[in-house]
Tab-separated table of C-alpha atoms in Angstrom:
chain	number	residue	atom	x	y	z
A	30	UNK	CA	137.861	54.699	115.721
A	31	UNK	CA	138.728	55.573	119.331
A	32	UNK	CA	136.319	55.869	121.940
A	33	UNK	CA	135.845	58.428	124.771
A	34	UNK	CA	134.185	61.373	126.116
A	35	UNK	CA	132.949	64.777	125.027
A	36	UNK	CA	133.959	67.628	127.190
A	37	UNK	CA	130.837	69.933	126.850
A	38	UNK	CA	131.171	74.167	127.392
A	39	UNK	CA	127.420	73.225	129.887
A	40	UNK	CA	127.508	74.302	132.777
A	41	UNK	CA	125.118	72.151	134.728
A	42	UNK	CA	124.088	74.845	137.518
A	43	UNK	CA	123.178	77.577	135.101
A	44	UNK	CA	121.485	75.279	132.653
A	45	UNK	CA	119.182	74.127	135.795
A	46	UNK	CA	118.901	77.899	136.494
A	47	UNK	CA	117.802	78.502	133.049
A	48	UNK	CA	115.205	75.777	132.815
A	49	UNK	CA	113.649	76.629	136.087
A	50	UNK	CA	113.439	79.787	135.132
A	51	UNK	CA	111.756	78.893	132.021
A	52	UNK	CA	109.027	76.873	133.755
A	53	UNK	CA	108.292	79.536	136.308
A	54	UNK	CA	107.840	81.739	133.294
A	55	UNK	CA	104.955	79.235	131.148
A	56	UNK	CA	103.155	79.084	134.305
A	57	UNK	CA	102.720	82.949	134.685
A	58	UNK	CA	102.573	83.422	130.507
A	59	UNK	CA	101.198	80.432	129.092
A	60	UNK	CA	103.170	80.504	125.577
A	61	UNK	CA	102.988	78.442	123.340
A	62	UNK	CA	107.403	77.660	123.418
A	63	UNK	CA	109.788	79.504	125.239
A	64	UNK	CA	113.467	79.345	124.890
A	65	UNK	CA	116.696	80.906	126.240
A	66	UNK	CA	120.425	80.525	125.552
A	67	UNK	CA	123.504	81.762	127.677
A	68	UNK	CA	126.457	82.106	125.951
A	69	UNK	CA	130.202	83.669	126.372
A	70	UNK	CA	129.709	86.151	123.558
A	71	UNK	CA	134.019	86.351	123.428
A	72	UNK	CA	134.390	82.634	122.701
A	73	UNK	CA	131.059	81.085	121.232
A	74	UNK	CA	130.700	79.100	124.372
A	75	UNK	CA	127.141	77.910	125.058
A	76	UNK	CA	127.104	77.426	129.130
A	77	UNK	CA	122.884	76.601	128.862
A	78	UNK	CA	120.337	75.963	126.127
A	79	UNK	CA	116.673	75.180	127.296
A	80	UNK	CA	113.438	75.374	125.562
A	81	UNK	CA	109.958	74.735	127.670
A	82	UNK	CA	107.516	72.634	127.347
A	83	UNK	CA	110.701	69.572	127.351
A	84	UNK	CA	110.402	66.083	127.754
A	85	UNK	CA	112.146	63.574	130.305
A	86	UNK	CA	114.957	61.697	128.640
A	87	UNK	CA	114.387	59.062	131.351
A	88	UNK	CA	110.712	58.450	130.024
A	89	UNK	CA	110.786	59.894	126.297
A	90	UNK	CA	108.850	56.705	124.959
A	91	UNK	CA	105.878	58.178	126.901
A	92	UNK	CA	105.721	61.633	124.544
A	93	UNK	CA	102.799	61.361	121.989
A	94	UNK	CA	104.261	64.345	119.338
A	95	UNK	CA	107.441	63.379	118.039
A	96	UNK	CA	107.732	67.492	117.630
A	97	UNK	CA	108.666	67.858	120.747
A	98	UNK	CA	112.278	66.329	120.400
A	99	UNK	CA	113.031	68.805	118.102
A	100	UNK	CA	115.340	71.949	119.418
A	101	UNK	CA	113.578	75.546	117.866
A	102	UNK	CA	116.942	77.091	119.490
A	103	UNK	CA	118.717	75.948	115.774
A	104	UNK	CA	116.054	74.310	114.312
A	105	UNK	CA	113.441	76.920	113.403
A	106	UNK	CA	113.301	80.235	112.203
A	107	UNK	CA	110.643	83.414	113.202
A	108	UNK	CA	110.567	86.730	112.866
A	109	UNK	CA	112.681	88.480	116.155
A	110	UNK	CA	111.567	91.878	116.254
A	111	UNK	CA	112.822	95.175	117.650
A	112	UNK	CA	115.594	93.448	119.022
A	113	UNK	CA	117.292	93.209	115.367
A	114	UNK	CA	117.091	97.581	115.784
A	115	UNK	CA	120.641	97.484	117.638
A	116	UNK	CA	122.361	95.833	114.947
A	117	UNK	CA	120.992	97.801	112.369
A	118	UNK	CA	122.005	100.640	114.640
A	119	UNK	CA	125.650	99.316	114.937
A	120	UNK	CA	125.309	99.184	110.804
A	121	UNK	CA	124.457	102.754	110.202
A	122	UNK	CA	127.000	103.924	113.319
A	123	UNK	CA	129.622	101.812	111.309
A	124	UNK	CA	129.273	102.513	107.544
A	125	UNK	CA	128.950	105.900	108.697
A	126	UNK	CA	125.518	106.599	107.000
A	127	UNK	CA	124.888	108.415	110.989
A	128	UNK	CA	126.344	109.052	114.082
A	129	UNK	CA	124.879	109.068	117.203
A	130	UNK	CA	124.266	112.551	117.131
A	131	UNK	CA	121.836	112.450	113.761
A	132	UNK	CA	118.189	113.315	114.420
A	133	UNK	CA	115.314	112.654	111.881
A	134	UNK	CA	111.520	113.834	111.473
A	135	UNK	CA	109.226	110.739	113.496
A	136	UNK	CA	105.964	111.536	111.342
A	137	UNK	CA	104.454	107.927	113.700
A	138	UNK	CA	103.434	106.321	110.046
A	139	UNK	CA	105.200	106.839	106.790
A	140	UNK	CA	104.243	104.569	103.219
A	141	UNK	CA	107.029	103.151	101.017
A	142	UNK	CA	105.882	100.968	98.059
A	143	UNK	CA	102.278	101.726	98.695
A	144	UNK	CA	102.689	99.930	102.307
A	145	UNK	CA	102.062	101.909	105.302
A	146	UNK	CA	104.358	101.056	107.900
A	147	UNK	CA	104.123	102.737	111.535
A	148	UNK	CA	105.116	102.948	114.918
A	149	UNK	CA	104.115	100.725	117.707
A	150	UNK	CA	101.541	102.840	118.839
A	151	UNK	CA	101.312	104.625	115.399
A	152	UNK	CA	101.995	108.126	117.257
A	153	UNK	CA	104.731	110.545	115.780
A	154	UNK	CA	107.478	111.957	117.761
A	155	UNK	CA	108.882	114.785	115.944
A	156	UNK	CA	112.286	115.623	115.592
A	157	UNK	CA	113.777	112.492	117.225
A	158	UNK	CA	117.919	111.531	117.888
A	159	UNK	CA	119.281	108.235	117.624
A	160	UNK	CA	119.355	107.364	121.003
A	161	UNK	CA	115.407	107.280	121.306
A	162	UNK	CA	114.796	104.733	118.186
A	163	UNK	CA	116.358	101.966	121.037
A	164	UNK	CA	115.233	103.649	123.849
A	165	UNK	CA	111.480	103.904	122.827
A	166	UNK	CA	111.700	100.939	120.047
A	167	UNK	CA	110.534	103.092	117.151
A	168	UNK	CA	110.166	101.169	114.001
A	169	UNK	CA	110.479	104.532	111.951
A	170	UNK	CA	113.727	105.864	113.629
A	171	UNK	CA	115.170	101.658	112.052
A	172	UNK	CA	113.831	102.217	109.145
A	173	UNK	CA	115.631	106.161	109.281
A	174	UNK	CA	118.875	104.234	109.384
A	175	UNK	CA	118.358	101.771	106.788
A	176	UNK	CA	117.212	104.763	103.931
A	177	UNK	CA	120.760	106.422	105.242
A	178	UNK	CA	122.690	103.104	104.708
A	179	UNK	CA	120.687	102.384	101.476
A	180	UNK	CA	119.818	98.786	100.082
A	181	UNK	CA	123.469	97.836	99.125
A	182	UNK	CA	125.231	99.062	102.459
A	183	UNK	CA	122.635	97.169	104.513
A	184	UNK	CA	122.181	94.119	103.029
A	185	UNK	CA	126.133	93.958	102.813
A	186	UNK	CA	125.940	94.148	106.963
A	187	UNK	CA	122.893	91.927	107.535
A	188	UNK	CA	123.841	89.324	104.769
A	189	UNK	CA	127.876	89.344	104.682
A	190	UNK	CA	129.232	90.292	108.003
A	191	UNK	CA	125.775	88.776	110.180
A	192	UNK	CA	125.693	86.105	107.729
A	193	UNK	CA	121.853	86.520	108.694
A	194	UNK	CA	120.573	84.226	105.888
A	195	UNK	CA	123.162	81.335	107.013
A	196	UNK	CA	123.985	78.545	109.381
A	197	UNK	CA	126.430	79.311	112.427
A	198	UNK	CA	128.067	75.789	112.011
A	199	UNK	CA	126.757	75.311	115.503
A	200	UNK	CA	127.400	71.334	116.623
A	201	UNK	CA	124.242	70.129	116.979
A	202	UNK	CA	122.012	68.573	114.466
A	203	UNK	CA	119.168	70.729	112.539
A	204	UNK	CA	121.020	73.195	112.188
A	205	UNK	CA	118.188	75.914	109.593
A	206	UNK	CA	119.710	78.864	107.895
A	207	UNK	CA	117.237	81.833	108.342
A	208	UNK	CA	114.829	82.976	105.786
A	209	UNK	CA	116.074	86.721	104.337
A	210	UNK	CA	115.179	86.521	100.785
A	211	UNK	CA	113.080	89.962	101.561
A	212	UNK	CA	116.647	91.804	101.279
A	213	UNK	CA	118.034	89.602	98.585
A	214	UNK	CA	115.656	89.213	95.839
A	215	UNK	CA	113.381	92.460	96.167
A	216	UNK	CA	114.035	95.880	95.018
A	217	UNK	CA	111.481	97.428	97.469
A	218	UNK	CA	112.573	99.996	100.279
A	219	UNK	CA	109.607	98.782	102.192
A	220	UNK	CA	111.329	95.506	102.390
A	221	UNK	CA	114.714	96.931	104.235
A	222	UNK	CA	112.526	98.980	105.866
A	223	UNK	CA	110.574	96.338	107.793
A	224	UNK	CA	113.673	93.927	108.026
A	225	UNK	CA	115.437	96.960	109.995
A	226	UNK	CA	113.097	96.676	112.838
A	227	UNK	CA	112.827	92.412	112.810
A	228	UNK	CA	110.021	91.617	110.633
A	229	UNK	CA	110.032	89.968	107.170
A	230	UNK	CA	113.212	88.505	107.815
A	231	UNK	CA	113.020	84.704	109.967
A	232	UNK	CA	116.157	83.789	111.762
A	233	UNK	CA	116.795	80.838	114.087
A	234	UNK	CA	117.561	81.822	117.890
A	235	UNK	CA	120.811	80.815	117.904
A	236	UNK	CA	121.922	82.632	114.720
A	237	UNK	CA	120.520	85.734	116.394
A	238	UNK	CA	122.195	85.010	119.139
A	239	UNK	CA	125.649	85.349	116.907
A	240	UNK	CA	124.987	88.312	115.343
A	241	UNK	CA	124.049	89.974	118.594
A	242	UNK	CA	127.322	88.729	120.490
A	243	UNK	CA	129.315	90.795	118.037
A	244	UNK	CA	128.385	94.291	120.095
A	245	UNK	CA	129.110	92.669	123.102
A	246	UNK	CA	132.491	90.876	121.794
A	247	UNK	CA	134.217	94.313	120.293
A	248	UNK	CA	133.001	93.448	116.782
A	249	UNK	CA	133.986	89.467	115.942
A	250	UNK	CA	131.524	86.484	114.768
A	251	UNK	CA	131.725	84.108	116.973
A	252	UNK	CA	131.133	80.502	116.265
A	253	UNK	CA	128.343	79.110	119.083
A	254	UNK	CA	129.216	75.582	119.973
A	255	UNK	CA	127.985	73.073	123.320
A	256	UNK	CA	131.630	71.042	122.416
A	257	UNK	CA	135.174	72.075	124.136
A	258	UNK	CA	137.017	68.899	123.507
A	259	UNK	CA	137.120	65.476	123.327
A	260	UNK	CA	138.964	63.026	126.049
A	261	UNK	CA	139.895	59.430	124.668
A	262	UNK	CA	140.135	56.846	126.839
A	263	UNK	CA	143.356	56.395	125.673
A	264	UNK	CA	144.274	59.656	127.686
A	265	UNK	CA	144.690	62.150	125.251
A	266	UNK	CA	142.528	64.892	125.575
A	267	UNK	CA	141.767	66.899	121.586
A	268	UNK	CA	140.435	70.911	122.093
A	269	UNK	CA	138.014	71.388	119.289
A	270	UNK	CA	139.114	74.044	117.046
A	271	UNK	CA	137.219	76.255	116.014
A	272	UNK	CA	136.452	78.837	112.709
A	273	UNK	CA	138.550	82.450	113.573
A	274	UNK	CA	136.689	84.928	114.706
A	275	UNK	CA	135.548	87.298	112.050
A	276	UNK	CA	135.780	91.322	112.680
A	277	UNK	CA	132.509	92.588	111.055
A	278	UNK	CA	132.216	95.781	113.214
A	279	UNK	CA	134.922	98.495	114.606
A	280	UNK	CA	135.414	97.919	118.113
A	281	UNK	CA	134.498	101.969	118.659
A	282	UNK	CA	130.778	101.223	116.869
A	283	UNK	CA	130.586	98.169	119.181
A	284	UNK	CA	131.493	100.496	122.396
A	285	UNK	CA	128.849	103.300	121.343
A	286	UNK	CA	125.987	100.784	120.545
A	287	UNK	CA	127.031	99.283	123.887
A	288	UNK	CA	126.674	102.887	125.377
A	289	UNK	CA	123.168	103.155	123.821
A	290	UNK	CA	121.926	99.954	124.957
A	291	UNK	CA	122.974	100.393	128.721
A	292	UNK	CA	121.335	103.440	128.471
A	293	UNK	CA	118.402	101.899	127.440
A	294	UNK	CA	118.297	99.642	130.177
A	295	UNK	CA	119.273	102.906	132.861
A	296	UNK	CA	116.276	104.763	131.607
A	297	UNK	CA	113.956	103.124	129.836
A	298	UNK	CA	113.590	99.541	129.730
A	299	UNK	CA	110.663	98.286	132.238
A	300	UNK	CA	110.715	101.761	133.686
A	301	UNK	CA	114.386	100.852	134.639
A	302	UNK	CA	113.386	97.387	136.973
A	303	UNK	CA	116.071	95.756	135.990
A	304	UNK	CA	119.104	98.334	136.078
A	305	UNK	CA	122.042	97.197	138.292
A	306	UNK	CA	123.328	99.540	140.912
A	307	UNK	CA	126.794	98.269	140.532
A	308	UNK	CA	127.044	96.646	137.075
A	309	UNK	CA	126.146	97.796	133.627
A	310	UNK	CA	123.643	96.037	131.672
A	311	UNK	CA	123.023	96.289	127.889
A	312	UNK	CA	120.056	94.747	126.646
A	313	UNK	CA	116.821	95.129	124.028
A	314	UNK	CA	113.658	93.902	123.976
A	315	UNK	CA	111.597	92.886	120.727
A	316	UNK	CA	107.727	92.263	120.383
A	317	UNK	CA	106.871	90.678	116.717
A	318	UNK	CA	103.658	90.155	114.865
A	319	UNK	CA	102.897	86.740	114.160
A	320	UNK	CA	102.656	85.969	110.393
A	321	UNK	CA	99.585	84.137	109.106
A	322	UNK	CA	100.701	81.404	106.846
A	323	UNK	CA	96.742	81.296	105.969
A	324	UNK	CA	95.847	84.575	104.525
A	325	UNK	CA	99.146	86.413	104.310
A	326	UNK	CA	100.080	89.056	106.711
A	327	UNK	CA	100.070	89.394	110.328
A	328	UNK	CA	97.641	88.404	112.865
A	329	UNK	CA	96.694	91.248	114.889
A	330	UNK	CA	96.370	89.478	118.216
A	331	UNK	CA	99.395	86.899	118.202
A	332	UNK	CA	103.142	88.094	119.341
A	333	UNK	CA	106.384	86.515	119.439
A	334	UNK	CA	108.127	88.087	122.312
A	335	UNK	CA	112.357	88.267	122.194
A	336	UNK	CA	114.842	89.345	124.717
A	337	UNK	CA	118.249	89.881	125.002
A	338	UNK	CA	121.170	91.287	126.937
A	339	UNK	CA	124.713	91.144	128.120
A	340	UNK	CA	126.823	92.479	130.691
A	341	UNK	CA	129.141	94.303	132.194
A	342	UNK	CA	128.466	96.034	129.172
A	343	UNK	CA	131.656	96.873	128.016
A	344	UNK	CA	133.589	93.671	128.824
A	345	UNK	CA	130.685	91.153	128.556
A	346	UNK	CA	131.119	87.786	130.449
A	347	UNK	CA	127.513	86.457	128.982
A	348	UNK	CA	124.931	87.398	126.496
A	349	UNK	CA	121.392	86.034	127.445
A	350	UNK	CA	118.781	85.394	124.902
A	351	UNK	CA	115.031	84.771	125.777
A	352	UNK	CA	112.730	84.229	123.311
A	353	UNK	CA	108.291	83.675	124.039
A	354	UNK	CA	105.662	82.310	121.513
A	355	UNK	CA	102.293	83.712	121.870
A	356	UNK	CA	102.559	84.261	125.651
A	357	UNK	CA	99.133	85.489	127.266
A	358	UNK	CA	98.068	88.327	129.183
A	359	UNK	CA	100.491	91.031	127.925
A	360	UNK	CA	101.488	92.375	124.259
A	361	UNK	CA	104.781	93.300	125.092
A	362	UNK	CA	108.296	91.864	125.907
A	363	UNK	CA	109.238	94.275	128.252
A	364	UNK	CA	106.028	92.850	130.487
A	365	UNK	CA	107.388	89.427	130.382
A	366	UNK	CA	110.776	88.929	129.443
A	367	UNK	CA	112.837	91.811	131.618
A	368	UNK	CA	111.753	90.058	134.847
A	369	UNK	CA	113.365	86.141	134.013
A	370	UNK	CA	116.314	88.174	132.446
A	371	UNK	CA	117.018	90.133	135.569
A	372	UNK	CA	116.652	86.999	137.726
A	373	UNK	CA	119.480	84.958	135.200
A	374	UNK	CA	121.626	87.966	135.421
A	375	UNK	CA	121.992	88.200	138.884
A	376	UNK	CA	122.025	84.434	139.556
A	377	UNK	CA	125.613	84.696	136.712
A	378	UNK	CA	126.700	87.321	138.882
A	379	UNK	CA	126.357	85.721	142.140
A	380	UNK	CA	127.606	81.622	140.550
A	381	UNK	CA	130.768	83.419	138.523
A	382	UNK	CA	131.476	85.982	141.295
A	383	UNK	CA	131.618	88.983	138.657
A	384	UNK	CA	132.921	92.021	139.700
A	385	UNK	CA	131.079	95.226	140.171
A	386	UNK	CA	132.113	97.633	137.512
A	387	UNK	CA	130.350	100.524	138.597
């Protein structure tokens, strides 16, 4: 046994940029948890990690719920919402069941198994192309794509090359593979139709967080870590090595989805309050119904809101996650996640000194 120090990928400014962020943001929203990670989607570098409400390591005897030393970032799963839409966008784009010139037929509600599932607001759209499923989040316009992939195609992308359903090998403790056995067990459409658009499938932030790095990377799966290397006092410094990346998308899907997503964020997202004049942004927002362990469903009045983004969008330095429970005083993620996002971004900007690319 030898003893030294670990050499951590933290970067102590950003994570104090993150957490006050994170506080300003309970005492406007009042969740229940909320959680972000930064992360160099190229590398699996996490630079911050911060959930809120926290506890002071100086005075942890003092906490009355041992709950709250857990970490939810790796250690518990939920249901993400519209912000799983770009990957299965990037899965139809790449198995070539559509391209991004396909339209469909938005009736607002359709039923598959006897379940009626609908759009956010329930209201059609007609004839509808690919680039308005992201830019107006409709559930219908995911579940298009996943009917075009079919069950096999998709649950081959979600389950093999997101490894969805398993751990990242992340190295911290806790580590909870998500809950997907909607897509593995079930021969329902209905089933791939809801886990297109983020519910009925329960993933831990930071595997999200993976899967979404790979259309900011070019296409690889990344493994996340918080460890670079480890410096013995002895003097000899070891660089943790790491798992290879995997290629689980063409770099040309990666660059279109990219496309779509910056787009999204030019035109659409928070009626285009956080667009950069002089860098691209990509980013999604998601807004999930709570299940109710209780009765089964979905409680009609309790939302998990989800965030994320990464820029310059087509050589991404970060990708920032944010994630709310049950925040109060608006239903949707747009409302209370694009502001704290746009505020991270342009702090990375500023500490890195990232170039303008536009």
């Amino acid at each position: 046994p030898q003893s030294g120090d670990l050499i951590t990928t933290i970067e102590p400014s950003v994570q104090i940029e993150l957490e006050r962020t994170l506080t300003s943001y309970a005492k406007e929203w009042n969740p229940k948890l909320s959680g972000g990670i930064i992360m160099d989607p190229k590398t699996g570098e996490i630079y911050a990690m911060a959930i809120n409400p926290t506890f002071d390591l100086n005075a942890f005897n003092e906490q009355k719920e041992t709950s709250i030393f857990g970490n939810p970032l790796v250690e518990s799963v939920y249901e993400m919402g519209s912000i799983i839409k770009p990957l299965t966008m990037a899965a139809g784009i790449d198995s070539g069941s559509i391209t991004q010139n396909t339209t469909y037929n938005d009736t607002g509600t359709i039923t598959l198994d006897s379940k009626t599932i609908s759009n956010f607001d329930g209201k059609a759209r007609g004839v509808v192309p690919m680039q308005e499923i992201l830019n107006q989040s409709l559930n219908l316009g995911a579940s298009f794509i996943s009917m075009q992939m079919g069950r096999e195609v998709m649950r081959d992308y979600f389950l093999k090359r997101y490894k969805l359903g398993e751990e990242t090998g992340i190295d911290l403790p806790g580590e909870l593979h998500g809950l997907v056995e909607n897509i593995v067990k079930s021969p329902r459409q209905v089933e791939y139709a809801t886990a297109s658009f983020g519910q009925g499938l329960a993933l831990t932030p930071i595997a999200t967080v993976r899967a979404l790095a790979t259309l900011a990377n070019g296409g690889f799966l990344v493994t996340p870590h918080v460890v670079r290397s480890i410096q013995y006092d002895t003097g000899i410094t070891r660089e943790r090595a790491w798992n290879r990346d995997e290629r689980v998308l063409k770099t040309e899907t990666t660059t279109e989805v990219s496309r779509m997503l910056t787009e999204v964020v030019d035109t659409s997202l928070a009626h285009g309050s956080i667009k950069l004049e002089h860098y691209s942004v990509a980013a999604k927002t998601g807004t999930a119904q709570i299940a109710n362990p209780g009765g089964g469903g979905y409680y009609s009045d309790r939302f998990l809101h989800s965030f994320f983004g990464y820029f310059p969008s087509y050589d991404a330095k970060f990708i920032v996650f944010l994630f709310a429970l049950e925040p109060k005083g608006a239903p949707f993620a747009s409302q209370t996640l694009a502001p704290p996002f746009r505020i991270l971004t342009q702090f990375l900007i500023n500490y890195y000194h990232v170039p303008p690319d536009r």
